[in-house]
mmCIF file of C-alpha atoms in Angstrom:
data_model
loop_
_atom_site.group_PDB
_atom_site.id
_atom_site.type_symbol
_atom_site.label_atom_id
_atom_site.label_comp_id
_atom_site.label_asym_id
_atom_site.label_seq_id
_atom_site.Cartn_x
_atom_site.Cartn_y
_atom_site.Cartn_z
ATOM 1 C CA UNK A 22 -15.849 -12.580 -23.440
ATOM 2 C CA UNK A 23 -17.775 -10.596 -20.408
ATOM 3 C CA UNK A 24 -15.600 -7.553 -20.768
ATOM 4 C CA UNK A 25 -16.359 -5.346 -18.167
ATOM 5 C CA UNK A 26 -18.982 -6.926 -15.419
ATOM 6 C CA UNK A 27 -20.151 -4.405 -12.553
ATOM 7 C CA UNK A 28 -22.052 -5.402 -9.662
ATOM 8 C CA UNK A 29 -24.618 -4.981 -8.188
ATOM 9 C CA UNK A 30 -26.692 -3.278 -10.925
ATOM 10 C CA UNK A 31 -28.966 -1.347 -8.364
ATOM 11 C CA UNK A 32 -28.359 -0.644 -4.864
ATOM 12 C CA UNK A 33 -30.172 1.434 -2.311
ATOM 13 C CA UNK A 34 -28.283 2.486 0.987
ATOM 14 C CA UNK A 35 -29.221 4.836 3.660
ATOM 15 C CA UNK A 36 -27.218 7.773 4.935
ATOM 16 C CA UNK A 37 -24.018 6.425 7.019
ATOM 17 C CA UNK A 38 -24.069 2.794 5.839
ATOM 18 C CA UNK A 39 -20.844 1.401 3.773
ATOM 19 C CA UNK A 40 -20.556 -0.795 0.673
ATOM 20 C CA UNK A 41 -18.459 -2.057 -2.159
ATOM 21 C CA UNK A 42 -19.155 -1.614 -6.027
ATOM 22 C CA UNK A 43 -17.411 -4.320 -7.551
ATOM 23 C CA UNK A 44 -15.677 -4.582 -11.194
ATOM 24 C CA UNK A 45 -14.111 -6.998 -12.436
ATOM 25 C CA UNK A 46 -12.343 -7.362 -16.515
ATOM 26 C CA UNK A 47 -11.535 -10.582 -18.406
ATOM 27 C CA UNK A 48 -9.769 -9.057 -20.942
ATOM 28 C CA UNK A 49 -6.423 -8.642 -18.884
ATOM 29 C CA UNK A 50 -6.095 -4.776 -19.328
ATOM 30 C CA UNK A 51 -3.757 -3.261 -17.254
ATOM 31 C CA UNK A 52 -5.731 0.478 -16.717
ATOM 32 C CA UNK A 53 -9.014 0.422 -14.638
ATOM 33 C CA UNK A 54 -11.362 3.332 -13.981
ATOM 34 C CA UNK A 55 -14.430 4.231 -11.876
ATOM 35 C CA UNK A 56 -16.756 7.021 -13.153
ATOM 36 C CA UNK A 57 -19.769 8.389 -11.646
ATOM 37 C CA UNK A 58 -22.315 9.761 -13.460
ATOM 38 C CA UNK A 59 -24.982 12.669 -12.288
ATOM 39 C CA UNK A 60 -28.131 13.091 -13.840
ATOM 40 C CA UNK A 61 -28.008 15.089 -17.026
ATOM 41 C CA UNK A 62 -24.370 15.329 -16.947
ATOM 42 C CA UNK A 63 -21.001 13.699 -18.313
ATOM 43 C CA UNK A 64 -19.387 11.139 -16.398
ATOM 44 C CA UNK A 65 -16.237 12.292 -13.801
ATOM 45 C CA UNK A 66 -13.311 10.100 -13.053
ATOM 46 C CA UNK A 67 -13.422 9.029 -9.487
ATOM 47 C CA UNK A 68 -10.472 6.708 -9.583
ATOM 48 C CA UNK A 69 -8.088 4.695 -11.674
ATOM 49 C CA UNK A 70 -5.182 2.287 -11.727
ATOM 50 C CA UNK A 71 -2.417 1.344 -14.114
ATOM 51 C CA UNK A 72 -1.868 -1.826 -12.654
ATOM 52 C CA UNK A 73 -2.534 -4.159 -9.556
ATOM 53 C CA UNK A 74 -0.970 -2.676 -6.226
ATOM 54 C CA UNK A 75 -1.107 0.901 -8.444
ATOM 55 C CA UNK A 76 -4.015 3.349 -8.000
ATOM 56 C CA UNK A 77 -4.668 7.415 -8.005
ATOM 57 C CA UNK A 78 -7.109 9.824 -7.626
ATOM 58 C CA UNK A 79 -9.383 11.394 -10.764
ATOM 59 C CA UNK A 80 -11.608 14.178 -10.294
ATOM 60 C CA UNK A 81 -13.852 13.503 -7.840
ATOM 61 C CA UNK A 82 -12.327 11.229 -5.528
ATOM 62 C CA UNK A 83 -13.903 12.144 -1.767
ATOM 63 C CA UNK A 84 -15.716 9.804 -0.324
ATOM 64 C CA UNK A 85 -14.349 6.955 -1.984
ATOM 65 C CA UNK A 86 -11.416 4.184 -1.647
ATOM 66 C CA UNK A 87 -10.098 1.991 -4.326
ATOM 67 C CA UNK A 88 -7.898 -1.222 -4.344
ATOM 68 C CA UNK A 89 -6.066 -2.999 -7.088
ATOM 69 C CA UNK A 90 -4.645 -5.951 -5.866
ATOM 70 C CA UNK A 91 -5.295 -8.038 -8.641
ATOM 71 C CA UNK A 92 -5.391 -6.933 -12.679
ATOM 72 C CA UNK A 93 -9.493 -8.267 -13.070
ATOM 73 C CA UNK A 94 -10.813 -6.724 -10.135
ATOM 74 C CA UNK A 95 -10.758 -3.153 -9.324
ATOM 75 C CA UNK A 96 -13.656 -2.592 -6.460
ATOM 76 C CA UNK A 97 -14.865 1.424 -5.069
ATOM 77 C CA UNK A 98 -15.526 1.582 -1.604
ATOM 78 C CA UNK A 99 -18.254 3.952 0.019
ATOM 79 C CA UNK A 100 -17.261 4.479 3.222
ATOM 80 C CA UNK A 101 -20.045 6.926 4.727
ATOM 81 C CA UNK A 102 -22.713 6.921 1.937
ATOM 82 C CA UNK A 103 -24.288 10.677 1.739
ATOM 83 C CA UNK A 104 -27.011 11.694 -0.509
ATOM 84 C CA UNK A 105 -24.635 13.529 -2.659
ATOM 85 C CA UNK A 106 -23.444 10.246 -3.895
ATOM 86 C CA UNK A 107 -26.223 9.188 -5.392
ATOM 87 C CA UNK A 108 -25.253 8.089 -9.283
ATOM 88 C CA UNK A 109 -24.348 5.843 -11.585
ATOM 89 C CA UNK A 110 -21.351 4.712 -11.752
ATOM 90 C CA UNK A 111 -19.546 2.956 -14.429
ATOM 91 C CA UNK A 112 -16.561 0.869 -14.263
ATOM 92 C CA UNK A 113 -13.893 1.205 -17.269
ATOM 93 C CA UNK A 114 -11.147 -0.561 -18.486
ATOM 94 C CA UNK A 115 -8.109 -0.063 -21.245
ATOM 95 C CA UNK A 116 -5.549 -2.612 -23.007
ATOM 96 C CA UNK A 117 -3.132 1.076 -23.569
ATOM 97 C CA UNK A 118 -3.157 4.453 -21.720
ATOM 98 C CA UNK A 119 -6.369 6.494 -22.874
ATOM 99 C CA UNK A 120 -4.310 8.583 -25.779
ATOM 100 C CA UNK A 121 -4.172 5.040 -27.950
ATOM 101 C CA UNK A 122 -6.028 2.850 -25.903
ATOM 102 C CA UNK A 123 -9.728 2.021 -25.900
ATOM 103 C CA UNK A 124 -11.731 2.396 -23.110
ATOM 104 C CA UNK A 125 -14.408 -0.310 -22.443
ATOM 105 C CA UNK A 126 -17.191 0.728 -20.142
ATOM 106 C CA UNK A 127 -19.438 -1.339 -18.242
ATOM 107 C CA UNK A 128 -23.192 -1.447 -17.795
ATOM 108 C CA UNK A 129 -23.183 0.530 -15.042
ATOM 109 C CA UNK A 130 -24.333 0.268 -10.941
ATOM 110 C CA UNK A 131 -27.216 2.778 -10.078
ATOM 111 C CA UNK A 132 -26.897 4.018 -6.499
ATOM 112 C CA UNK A 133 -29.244 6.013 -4.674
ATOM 113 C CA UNK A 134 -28.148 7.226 -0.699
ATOM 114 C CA UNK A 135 -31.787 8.011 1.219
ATOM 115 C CA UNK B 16 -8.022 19.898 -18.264
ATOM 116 C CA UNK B 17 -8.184 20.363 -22.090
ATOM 117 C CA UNK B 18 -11.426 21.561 -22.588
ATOM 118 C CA UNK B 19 -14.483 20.920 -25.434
ATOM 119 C CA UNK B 20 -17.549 22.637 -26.481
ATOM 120 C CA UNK B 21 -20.228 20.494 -28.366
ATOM 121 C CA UNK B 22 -23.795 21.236 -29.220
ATOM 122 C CA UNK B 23 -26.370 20.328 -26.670
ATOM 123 C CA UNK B 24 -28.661 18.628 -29.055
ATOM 124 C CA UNK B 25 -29.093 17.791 -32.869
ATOM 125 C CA UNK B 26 -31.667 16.072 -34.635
ATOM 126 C CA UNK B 27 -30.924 14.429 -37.990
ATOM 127 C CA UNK B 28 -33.069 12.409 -40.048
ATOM 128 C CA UNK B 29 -32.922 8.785 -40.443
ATOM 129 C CA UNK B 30 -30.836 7.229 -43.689
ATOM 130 C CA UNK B 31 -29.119 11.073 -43.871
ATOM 131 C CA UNK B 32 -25.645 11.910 -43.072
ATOM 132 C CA UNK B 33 -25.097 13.443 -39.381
ATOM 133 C CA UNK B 34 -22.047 15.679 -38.920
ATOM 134 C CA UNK B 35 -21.113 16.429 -35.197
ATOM 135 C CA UNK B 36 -18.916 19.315 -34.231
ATOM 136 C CA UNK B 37 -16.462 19.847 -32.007
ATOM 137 C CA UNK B 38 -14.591 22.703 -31.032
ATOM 138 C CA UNK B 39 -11.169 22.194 -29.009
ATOM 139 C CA UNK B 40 -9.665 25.666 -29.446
ATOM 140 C CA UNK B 41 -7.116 25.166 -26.499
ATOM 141 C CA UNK B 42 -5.880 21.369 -27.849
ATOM 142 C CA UNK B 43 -2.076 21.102 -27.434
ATOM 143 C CA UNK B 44 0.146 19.370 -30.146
ATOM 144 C CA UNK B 45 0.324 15.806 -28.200
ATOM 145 C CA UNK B 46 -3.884 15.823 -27.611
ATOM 146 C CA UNK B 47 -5.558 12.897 -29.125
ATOM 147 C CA UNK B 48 -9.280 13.702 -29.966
ATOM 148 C CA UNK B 49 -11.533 10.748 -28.896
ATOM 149 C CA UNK B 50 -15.165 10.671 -29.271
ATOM 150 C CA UNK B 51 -17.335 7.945 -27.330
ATOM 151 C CA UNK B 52 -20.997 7.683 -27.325
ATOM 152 C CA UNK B 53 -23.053 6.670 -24.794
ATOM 153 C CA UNK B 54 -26.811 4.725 -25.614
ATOM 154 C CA UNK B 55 -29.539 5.093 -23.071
ATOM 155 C CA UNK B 56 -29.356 2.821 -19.718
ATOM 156 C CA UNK B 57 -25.686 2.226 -21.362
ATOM 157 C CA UNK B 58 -21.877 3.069 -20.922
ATOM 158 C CA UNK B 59 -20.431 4.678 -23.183
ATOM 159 C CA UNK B 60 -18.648 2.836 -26.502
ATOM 160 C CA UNK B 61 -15.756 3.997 -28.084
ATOM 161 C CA UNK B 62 -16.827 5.587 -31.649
ATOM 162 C CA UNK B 63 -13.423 6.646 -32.883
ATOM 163 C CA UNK B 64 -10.318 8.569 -32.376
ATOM 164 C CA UNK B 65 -7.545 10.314 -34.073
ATOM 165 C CA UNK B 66 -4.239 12.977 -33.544
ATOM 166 C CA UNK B 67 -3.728 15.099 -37.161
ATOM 167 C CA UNK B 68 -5.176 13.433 -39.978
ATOM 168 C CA UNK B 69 -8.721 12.434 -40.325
ATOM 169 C CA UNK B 70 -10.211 8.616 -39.444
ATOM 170 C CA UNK B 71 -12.515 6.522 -40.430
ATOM 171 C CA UNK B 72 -13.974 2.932 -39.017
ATOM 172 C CA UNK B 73 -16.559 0.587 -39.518
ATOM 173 C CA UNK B 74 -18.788 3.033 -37.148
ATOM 174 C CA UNK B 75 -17.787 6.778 -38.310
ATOM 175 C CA UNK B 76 -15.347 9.210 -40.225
ATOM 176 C CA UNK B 77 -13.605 11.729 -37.486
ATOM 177 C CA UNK B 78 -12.570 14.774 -39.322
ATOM 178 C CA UNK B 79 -9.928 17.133 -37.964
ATOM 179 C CA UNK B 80 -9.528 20.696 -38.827
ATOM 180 C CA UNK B 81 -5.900 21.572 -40.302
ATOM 181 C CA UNK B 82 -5.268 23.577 -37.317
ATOM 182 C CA UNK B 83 -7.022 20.950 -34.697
ATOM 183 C CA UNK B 84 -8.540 23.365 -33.061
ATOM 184 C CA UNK B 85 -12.183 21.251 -34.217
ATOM 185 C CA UNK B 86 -12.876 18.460 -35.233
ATOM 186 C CA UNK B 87 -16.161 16.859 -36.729
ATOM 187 C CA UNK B 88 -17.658 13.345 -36.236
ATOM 188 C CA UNK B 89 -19.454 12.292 -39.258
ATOM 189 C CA UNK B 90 -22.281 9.857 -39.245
ATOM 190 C CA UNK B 91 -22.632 8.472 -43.018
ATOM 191 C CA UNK B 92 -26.536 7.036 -42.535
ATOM 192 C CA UNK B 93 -28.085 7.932 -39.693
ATOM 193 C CA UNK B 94 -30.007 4.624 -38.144
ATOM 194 C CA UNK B 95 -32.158 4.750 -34.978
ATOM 195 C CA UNK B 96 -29.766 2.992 -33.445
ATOM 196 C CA UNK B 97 -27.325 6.079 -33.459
ATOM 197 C CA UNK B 98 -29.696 7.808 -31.094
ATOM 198 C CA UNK B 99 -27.272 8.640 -28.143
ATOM 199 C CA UNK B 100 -24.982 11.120 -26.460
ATOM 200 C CA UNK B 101 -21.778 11.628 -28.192
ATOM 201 C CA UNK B 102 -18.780 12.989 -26.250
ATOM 202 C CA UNK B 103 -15.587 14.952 -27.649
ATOM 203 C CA UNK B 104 -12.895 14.450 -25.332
ATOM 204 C CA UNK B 105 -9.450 14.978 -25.860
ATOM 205 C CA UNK B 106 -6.718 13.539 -23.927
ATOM 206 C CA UNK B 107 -3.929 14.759 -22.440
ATOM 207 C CA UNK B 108 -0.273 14.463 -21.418
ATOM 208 C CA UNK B 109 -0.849 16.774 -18.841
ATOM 209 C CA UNK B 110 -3.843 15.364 -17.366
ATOM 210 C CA UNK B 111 -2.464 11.847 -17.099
ATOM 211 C CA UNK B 112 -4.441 8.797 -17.682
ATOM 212 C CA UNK B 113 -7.817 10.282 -17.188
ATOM 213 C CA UNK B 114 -10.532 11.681 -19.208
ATOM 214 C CA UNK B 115 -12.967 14.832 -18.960
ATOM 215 C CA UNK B 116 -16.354 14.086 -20.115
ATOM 216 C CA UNK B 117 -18.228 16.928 -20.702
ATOM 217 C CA UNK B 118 -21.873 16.705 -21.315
ATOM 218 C CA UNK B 119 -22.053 15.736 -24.845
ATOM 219 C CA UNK B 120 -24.118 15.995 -27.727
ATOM 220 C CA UNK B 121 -27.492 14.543 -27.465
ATOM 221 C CA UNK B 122 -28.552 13.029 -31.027
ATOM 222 C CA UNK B 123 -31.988 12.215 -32.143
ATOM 223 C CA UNK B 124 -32.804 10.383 -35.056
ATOM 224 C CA UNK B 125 -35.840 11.024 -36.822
ATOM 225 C CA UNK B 126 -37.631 8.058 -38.747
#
């Protein structure tokens, strides 16, 4: 199995330009997340689904646009990149809701806005 | 958000038992305690998790306090593999499906 694939792995975009992170699961789970990840710090939930057609905001969700329309994929949009979006960000998925359910992370897409 | 406070940093020596604490003072009844870890240039990997009583898995042993207000994950031979970040997080009814990573413990093994 892939699990959790994330592309691209490193992207750099300039201040104003758009693009798509894209995720995609082979292990049919029905919950998707999107992370991002700051320097030095813990990771913050952007956005996640419980299901294709279903999706709702984490923590940090300005700036960003999600779609679920079917249960592998799960891409983040940047609409406007800013500096302030510079990251990593990691894609997640879960079989179960997080209280009994295991998440399973990707490798991660390094971003940097100049 | 249901809130944790870790250590910033331990060191433990390779081959020796690491113990990792926890504290989770303002855990409700239906939190589950979770701990992930994350390897350099990695995501993070699920470790272990557990509700009341304590855990253990081919990775760790998750001990929980009686009154769950900490909890300790417990390493049984350090390897230098086990170098990493570990998280405490503790999920919540109230906060939905989502979890708060807070900045972790960062372990280093010693050889």
């Amino acid at each position: 199995n892939a699990g959790v694939t994330q592309t691209p792995k490193f992207r750099i975009l300039k201040i104003g330009q758009s693009m798509t992170l894209q995720c995609a699961q082979d292990m049919n789970h029905n919950y998707m997340y999107w992370y991002r990840q700051d320097p030095g710090m813990g990771l913050k939930l952007i956005y996640y689904s419980v299901g294709a057609g279903i999706t709702d905001k984490g923590e940090v969700p300005n700036g960003y646009n999600v779609s679920r329309s079917t249960t592998e994929d799960f891409p983040l949009r940047l609409e406007l990149a800013a500096p302030s979006q510079t990251s990593v960000y990691f894609c997640a998925s879960s079989y179960a809701w997080t209280n009994t359910g295991e998440l399973f992370f990707g490798e991660g897409s390094r971003l940097t806005v100049l | 958000d249901a809130k944790t406070t870790q250590p910033n940093s331990m060191e433990s020596n390779e081959e020796e038992p690491v113990h990792l604490p926890c504290n989770h003072s303002t855990i409700s009844g239906t939190d589950y305690i979770h701990w992930y870890r994350q390897l350099p240039s990695q995501g993070p990997e699920y470790v272990i998790h557990g509700l009341t009583s304590n855990v253990n898995n081919r990775m760790a042993s998750l001990a929980i306090a009686e009154d769950r207000k900490s909890s300790t994950l417990i390493l049984h031979r350090a390897t230098l593999r086990d170098a990493a970040v570990y998280y405490c997080i503790l999920s919540s009814f109230s906060s939905g499906n989502q979890f708060y990573f807070g900045t972790g413990t960062s372990l280093t093994v010693i050889p």
